PDB file of C-alpha atoms in Angstrom:
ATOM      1  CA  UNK A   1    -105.524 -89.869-103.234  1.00 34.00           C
ATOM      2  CA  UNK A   2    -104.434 -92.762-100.805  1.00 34.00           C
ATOM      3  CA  UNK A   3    -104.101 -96.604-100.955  1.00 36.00           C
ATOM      4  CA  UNK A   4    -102.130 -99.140 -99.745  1.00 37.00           C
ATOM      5  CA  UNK A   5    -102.881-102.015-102.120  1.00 39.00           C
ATOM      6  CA  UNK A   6    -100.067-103.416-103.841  1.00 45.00           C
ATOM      7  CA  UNK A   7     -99.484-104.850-107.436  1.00 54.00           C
ATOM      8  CA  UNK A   8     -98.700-108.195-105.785  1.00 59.00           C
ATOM      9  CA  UNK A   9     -94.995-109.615-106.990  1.00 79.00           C
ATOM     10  CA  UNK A  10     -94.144-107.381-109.320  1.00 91.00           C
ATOM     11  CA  UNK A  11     -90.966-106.679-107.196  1.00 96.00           C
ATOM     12  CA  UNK A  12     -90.128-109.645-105.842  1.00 96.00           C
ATOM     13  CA  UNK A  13     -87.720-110.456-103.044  1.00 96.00           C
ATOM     14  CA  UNK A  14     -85.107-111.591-105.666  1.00 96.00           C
ATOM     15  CA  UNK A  15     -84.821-108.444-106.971  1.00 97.00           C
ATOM     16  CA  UNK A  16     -85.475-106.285-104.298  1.00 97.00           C
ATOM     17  CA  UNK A  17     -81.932-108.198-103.329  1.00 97.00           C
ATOM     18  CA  UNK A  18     -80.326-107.803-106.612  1.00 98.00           C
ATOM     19  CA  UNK A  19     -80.839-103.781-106.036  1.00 98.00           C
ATOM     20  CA  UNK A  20     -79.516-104.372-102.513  1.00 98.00           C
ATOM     21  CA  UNK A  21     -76.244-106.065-103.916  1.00 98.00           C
ATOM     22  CA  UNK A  22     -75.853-104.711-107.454  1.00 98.00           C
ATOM     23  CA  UNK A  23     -78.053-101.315-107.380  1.00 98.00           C
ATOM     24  CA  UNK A  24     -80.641-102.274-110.392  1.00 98.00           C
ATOM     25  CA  UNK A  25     -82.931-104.192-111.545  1.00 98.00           C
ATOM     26  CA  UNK A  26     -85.408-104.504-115.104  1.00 98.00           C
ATOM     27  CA  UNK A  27     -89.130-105.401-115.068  1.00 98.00           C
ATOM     28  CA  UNK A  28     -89.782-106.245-118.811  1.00 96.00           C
ATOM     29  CA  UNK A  29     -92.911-105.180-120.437  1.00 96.00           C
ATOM     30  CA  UNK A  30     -94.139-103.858-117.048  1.00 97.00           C
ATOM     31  CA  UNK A  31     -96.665-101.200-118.686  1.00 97.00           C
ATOM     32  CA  UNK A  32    -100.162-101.356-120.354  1.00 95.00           C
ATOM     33  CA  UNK A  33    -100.651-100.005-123.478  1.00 96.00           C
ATOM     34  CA  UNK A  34    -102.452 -96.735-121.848  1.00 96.00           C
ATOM     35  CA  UNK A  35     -99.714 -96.513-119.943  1.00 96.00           C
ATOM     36  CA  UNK A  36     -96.987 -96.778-122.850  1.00 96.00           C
ATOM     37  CA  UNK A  37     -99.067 -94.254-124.924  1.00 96.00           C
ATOM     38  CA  UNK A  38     -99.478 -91.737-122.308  1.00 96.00           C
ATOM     39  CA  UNK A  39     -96.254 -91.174-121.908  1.00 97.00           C
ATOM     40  CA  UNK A  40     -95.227 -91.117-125.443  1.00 96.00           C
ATOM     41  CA  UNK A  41     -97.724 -88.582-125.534  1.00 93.00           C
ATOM     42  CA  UNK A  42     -95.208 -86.179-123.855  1.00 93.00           C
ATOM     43  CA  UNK A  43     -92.396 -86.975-126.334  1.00 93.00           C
ATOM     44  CA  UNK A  44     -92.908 -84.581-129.043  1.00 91.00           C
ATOM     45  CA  UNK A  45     -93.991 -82.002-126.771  1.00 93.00           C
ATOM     46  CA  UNK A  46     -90.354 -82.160-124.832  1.00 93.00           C
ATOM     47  CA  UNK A  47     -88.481 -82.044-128.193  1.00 93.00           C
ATOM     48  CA  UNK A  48     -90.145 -78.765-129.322  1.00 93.00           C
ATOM     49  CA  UNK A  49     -89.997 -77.233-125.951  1.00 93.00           C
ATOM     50  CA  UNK A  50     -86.222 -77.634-125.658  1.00 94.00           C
ATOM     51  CA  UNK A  51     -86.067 -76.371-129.928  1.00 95.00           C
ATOM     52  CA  UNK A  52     -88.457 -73.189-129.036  1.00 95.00           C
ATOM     53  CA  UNK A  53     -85.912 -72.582-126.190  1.00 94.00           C
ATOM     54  CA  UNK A  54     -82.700 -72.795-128.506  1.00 96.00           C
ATOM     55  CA  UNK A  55     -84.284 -70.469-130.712  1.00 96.00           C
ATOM     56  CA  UNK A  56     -85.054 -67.722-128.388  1.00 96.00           C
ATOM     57  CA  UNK A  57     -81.566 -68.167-127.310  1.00 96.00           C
ATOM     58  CA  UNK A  58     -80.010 -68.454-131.129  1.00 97.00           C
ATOM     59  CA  UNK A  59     -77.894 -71.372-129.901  1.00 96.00           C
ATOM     60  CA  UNK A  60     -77.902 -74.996-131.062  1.00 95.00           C
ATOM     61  CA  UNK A  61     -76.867 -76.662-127.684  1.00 93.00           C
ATOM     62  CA  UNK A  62     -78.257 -76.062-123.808  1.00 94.00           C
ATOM     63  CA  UNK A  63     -76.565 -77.792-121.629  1.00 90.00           C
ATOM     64  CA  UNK A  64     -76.477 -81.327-122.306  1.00 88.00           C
ATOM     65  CA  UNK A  65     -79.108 -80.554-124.710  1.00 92.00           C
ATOM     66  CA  UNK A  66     -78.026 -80.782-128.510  1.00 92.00           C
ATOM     67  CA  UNK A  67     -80.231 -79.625-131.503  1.00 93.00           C
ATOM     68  CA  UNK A  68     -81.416 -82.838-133.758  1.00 91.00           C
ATOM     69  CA  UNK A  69     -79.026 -85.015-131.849  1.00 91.00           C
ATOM     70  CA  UNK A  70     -80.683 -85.814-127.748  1.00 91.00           C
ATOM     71  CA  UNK A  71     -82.697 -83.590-125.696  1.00 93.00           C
ATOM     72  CA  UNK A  72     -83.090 -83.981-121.823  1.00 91.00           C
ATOM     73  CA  UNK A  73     -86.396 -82.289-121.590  1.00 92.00           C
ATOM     74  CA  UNK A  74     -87.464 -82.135-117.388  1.00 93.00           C
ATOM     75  CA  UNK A  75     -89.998 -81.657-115.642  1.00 95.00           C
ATOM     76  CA  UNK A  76     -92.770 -82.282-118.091  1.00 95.00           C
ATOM     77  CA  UNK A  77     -96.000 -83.414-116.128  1.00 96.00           C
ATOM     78  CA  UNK A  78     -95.710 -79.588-114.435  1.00 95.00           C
ATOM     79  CA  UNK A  79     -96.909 -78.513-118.556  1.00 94.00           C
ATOM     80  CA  UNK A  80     -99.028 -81.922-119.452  1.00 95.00           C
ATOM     81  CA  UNK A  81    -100.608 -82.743-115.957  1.00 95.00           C
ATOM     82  CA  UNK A  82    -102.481 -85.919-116.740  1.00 96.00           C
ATOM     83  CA  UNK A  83     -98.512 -87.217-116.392  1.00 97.00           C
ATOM     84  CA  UNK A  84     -99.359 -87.701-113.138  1.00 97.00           C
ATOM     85  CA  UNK A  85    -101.519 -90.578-113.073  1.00 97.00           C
ATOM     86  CA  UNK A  86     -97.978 -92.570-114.088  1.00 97.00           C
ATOM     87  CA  UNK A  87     -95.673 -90.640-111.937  1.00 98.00           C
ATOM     88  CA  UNK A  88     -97.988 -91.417-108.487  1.00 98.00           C
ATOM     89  CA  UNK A  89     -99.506 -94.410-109.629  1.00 97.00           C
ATOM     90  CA  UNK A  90     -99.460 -97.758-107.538  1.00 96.00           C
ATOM     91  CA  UNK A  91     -96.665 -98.939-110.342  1.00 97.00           C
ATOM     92  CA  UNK A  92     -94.443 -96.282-108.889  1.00 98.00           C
ATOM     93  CA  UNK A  93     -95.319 -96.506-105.616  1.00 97.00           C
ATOM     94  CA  UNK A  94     -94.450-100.585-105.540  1.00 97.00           C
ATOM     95  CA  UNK A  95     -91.103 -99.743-107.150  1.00 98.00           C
ATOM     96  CA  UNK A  96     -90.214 -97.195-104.186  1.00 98.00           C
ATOM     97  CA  UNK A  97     -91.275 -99.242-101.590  1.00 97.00           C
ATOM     98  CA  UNK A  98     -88.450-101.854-102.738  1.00 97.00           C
ATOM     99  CA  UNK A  99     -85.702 -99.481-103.439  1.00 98.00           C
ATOM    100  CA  UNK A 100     -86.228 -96.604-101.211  1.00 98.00           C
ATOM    101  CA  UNK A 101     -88.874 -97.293 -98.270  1.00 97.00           C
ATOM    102  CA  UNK A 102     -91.982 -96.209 -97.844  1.00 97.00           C
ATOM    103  CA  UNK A 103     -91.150 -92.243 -97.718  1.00 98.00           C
ATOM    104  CA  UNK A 104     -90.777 -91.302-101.017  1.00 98.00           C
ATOM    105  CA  UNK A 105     -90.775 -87.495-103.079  1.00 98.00           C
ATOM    106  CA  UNK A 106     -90.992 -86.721-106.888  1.00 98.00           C
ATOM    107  CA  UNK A 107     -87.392 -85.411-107.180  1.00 97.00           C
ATOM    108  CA  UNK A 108     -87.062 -85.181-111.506  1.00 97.00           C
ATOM    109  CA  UNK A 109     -88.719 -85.957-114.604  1.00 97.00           C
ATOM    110  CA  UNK A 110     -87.419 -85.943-117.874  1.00 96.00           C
ATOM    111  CA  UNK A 111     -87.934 -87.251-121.388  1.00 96.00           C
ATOM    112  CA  UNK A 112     -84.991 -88.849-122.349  1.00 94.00           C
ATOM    113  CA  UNK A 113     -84.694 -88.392-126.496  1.00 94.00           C
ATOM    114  CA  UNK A 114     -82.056 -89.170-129.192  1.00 93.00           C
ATOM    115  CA  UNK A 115     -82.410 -88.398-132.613  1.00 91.00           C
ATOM    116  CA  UNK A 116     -80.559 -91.303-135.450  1.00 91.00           C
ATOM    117  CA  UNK A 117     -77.121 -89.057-134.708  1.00 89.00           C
ATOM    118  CA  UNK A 118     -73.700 -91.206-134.198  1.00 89.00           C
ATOM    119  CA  UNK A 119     -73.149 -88.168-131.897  1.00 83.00           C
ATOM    120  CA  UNK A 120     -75.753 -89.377-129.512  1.00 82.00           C
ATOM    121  CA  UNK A 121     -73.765 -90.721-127.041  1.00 87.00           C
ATOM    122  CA  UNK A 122     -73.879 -90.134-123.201  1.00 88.00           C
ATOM    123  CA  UNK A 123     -70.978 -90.559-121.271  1.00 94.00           C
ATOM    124  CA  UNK A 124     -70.420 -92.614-117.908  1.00 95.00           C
ATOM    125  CA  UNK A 125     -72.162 -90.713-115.050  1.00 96.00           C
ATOM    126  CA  UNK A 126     -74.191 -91.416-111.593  1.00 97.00           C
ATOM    127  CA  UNK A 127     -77.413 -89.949-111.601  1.00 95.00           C
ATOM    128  CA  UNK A 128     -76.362 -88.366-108.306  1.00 95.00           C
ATOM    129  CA  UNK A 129     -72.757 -86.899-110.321  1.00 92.00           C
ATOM    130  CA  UNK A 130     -75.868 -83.960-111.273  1.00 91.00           C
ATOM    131  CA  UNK A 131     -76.894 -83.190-107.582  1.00 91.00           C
ATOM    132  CA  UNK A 132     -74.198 -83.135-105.078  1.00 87.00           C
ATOM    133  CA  UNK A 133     -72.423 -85.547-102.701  1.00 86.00           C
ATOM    134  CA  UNK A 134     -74.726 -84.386 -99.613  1.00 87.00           C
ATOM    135  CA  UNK A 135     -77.812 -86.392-100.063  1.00 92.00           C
ATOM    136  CA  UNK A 136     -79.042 -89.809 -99.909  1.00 93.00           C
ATOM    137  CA  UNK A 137     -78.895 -92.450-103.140  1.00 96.00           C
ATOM    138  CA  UNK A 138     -82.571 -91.494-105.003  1.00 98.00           C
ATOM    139  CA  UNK A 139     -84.067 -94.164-107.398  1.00 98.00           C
ATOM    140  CA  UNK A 140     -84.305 -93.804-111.174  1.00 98.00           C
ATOM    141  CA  UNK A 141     -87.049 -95.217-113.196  1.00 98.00           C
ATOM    142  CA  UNK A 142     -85.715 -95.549-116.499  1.00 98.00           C
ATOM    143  CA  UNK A 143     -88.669 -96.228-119.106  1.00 98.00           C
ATOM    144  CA  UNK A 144     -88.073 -97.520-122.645  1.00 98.00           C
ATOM    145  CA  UNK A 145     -90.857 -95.583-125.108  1.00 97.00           C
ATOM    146  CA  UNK A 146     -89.521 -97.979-127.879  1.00 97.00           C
ATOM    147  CA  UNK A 147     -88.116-100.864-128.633  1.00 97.00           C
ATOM    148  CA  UNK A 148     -84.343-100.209-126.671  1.00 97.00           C
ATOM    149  CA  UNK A 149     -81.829-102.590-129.378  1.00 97.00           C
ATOM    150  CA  UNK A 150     -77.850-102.371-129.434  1.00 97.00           C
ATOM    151  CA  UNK A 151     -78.115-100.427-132.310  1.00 97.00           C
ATOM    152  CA  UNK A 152     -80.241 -97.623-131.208  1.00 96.00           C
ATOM    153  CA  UNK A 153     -78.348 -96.507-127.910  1.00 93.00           C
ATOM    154  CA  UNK A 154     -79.136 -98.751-124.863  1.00 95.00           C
ATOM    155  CA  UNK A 155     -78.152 -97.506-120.866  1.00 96.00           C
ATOM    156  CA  UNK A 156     -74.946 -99.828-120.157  1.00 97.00           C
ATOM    157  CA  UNK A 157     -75.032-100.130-116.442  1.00 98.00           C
ATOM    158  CA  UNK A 158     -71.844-100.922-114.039  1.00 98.00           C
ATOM    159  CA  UNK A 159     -73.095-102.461-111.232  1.00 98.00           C
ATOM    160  CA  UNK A 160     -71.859-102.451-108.130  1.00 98.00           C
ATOM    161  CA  UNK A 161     -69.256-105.351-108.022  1.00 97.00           C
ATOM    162  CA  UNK A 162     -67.891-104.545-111.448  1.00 97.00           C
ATOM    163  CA  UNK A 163     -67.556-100.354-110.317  1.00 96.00           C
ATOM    164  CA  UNK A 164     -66.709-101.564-106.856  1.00 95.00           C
ATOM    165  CA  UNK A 165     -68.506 -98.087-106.164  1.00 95.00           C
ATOM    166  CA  UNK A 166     -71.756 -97.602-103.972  1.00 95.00           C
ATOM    167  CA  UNK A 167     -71.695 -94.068-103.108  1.00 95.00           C
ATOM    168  CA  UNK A 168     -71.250 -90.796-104.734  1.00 95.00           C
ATOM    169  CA  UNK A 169     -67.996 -90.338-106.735  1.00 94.00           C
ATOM    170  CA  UNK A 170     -66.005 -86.837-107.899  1.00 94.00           C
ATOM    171  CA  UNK A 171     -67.297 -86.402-111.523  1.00 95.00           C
ATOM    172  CA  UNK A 172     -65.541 -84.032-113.937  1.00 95.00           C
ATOM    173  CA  UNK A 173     -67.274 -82.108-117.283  1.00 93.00           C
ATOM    174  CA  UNK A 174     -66.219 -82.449-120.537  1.00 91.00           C
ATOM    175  CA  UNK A 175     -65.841 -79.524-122.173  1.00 91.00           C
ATOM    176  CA  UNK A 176     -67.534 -80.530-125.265  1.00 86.00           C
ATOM    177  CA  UNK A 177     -70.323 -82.178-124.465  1.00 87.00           C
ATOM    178  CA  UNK A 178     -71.043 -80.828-121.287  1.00 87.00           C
ATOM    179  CA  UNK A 179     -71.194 -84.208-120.071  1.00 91.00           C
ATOM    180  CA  UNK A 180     -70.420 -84.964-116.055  1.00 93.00           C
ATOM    181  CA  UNK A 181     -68.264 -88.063-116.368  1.00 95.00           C
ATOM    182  CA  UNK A 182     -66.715 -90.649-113.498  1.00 95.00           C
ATOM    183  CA  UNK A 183     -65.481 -93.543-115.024  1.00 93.00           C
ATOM    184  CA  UNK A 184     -62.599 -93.830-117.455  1.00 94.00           C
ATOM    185  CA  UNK A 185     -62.097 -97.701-117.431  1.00 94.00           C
ATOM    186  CA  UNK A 186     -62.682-100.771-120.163  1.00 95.00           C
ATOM    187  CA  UNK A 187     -65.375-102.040-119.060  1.00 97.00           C
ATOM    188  CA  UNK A 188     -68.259-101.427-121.317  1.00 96.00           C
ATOM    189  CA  UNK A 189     -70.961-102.023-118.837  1.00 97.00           C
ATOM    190  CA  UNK A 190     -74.164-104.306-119.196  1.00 97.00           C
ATOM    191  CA  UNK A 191     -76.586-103.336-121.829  1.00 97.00           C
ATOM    192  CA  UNK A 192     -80.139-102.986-121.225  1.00 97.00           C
ATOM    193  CA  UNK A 193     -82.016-103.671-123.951  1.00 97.00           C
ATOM    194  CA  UNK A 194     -85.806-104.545-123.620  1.00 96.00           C
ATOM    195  CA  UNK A 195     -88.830-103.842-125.623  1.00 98.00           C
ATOM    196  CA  UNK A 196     -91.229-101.444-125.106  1.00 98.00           C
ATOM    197  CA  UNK A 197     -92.847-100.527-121.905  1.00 98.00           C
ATOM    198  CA  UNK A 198     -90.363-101.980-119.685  1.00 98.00           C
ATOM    199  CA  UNK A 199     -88.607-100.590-117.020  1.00 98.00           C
ATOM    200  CA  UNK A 200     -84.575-100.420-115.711  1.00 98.00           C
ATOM    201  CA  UNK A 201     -84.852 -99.730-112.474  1.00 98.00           C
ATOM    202  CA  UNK A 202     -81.000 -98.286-111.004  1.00 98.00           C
ATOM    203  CA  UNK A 203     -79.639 -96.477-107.665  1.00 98.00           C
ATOM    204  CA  UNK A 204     -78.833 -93.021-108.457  1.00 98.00           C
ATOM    205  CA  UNK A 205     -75.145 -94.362-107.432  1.00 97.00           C
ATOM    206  CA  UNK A 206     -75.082 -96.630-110.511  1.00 98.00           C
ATOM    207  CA  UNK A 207     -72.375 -95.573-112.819  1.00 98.00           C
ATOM    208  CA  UNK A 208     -74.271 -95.898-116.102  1.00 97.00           C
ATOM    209  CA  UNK A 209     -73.829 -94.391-120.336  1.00 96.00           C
ATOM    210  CA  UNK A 210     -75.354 -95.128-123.525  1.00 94.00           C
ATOM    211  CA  UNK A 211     -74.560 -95.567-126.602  1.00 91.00           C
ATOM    212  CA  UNK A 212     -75.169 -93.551-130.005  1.00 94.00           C
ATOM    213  CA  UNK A 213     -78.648 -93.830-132.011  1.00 95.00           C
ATOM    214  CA  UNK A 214     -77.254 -95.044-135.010  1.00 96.00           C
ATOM    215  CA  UNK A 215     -80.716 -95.935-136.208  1.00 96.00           C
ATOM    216  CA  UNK A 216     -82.985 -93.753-138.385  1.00 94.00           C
ATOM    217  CA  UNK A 217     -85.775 -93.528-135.755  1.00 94.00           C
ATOM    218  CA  UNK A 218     -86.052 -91.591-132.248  1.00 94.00           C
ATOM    219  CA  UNK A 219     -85.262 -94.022-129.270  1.00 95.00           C
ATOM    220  CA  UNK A 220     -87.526 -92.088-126.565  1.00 96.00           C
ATOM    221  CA  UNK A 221     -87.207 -92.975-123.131  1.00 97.00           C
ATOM    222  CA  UNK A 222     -89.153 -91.316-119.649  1.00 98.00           C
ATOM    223  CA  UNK A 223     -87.506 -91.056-116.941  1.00 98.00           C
ATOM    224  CA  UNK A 224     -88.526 -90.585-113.234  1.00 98.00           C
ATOM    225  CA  UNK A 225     -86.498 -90.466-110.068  1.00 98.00           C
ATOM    226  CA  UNK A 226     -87.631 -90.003-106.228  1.00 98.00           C
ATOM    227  CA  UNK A 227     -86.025 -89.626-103.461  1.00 98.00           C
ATOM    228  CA  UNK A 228     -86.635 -90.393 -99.589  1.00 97.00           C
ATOM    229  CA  UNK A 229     -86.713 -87.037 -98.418  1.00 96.00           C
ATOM    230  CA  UNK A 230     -86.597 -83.511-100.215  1.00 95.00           C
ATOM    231  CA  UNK A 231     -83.190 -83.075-102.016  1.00 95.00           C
ATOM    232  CA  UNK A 232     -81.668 -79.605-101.701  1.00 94.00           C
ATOM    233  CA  UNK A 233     -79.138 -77.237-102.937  1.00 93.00           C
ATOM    234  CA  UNK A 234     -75.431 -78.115-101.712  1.00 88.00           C
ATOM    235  CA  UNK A 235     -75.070 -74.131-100.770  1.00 87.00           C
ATOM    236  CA  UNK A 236     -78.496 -73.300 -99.751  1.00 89.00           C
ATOM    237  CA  UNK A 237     -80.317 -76.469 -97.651  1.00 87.00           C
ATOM    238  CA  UNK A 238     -83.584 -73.980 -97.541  1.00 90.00           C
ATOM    239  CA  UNK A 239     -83.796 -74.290-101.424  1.00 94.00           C
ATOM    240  CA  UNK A 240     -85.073 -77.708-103.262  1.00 93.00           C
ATOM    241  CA  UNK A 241     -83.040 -78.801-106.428  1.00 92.00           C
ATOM    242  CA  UNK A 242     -85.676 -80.433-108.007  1.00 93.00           C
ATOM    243  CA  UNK A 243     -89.343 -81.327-107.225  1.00 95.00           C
ATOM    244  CA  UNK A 244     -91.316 -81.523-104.000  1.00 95.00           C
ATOM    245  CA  UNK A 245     -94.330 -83.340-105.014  1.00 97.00           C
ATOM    246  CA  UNK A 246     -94.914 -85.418-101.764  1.00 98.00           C
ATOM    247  CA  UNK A 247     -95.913 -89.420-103.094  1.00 98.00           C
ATOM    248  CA  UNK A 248     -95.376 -91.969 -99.976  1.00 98.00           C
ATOM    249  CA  UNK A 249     -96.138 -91.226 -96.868  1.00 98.00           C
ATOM    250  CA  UNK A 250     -95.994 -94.631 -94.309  1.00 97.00           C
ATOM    251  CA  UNK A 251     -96.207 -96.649 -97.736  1.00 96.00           C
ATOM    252  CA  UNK A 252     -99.477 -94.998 -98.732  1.00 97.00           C
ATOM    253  CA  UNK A 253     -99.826 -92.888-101.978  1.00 98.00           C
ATOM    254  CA  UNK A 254    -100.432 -89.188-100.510  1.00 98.00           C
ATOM    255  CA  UNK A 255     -99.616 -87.807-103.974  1.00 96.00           C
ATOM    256  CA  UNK A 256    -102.871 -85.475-105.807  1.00 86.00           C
ATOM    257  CA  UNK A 257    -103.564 -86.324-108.623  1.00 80.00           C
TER     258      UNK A 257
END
């Protein structure tokens, strides 16, 4: 598939400038209703994928992943394919044109789920504290499945002239959680909450947490990220990390769908 049309000023220059200075920026009910329900299609699907794997491994917790409580399930759209119409769609591609150029990979994918837990908090992180510090900032596209309230565990973002931090930072784990973390100050970040089918759009450099689900409901959220060029292990620059699904190539959507 290729094009070059655009979705017009969806990105406009005032926030392609406010990700320049600040590293984010939210588009508010920025997806159709086919849109929203295709990727809540996924949802369920991710929560009993990560389950069936804590079964066959008689544990409760994988990682970052905890039974009931939040699952990070990744890398979806390689098991439910029609994904892909949203991941490589000209929606996308406008977003990584503003943030990242006109080169632009699939690097990660993952449904973003908490369970009504008050243990469903995430703790302060960069997206990039879960790669290494040898590779350029990648963009995330943080999607809100529901309605994202205060009480249901928004992403508080730090940006950039409250963190005073633009680049990667040392993070440490916490041994019970499993959480990376990088930030151990007062300030409680800005909270993003927005209904529905919008979009927080944040540098992989952006310090960001939630909060706990302290509702009775899922809060789902889909989350993709791309990169500028193929993002590799630290130890082994032959081996990707994550995806290699090819989407911009000179600004034009090379990506199959």
């Amino acid at each position: 598939m290729e094009t070059n049309s655009t979705l017009g000023e969806l990105v406009t220059p005032a926030l392609r400038e406010q990700y320049e200075n600040e590293g984010y920026f939210v588009l508010e009910n920025a997806l159709s209703e086919k849109q929203l329900e295709l990727l809540r299609g996924g949802a369920q699907y991710s929560i009993d994928r990560l389950d069936a794997e804590m079964d066959a491994a008689g544990v409760d917790t994988i990682g970052i992943n905890h039974r009931g409580k939040r699952y990070f399930s990744n890398m979806i759209y390689q098991h439910r394919p029609e994904l892909r119409t949203f991941l490589f769609s000209e929606l996308t591609a406008e977003i990584c044109r503003a943030t990242i150029g006109e080169e632009a990979y699939l690097f990660w994918e993952q449904y973003v789920i908490k369970a009504g837990d008050p243990d469903t908090a995430f703790s302060w992180h960069q997206d990039s504290g879960y790669v290494h510090e040898d590779h350029e900032p990648y963009v995330t596209v943080w999607i809100a499945l529901d309605d994202v309230t205060m009480d249901n565990g928004p992403v508080h973002l730090l940006p950039y002239s409250r963190s005073g931090v633009k680049s990667y930072v040392k993070h440490i784990t916490d041994p019970v959680s499993n959480d990376r973390v990088c930030y151990f100050g007062s300030d409680p970040g800005m909270p993003m909450t927005a209904p529905a089918g919008s979009i927080v759009v944040f540098s992989s450099v952006v310090m960001h947490r939630s909060g706990p689900n302290l509702t009775d409901r899922n809060r789902r959220v889909y989350i993709a990220q791309y990169s500028k060029d193929v993002i590799t292990l630290k130890d082994a620059p032959d081996t990707p990390q994550g995806a290699t699904d090819p989407f911009l190539s000179e600004g034009r959507i090379v990506a199959e769908l």
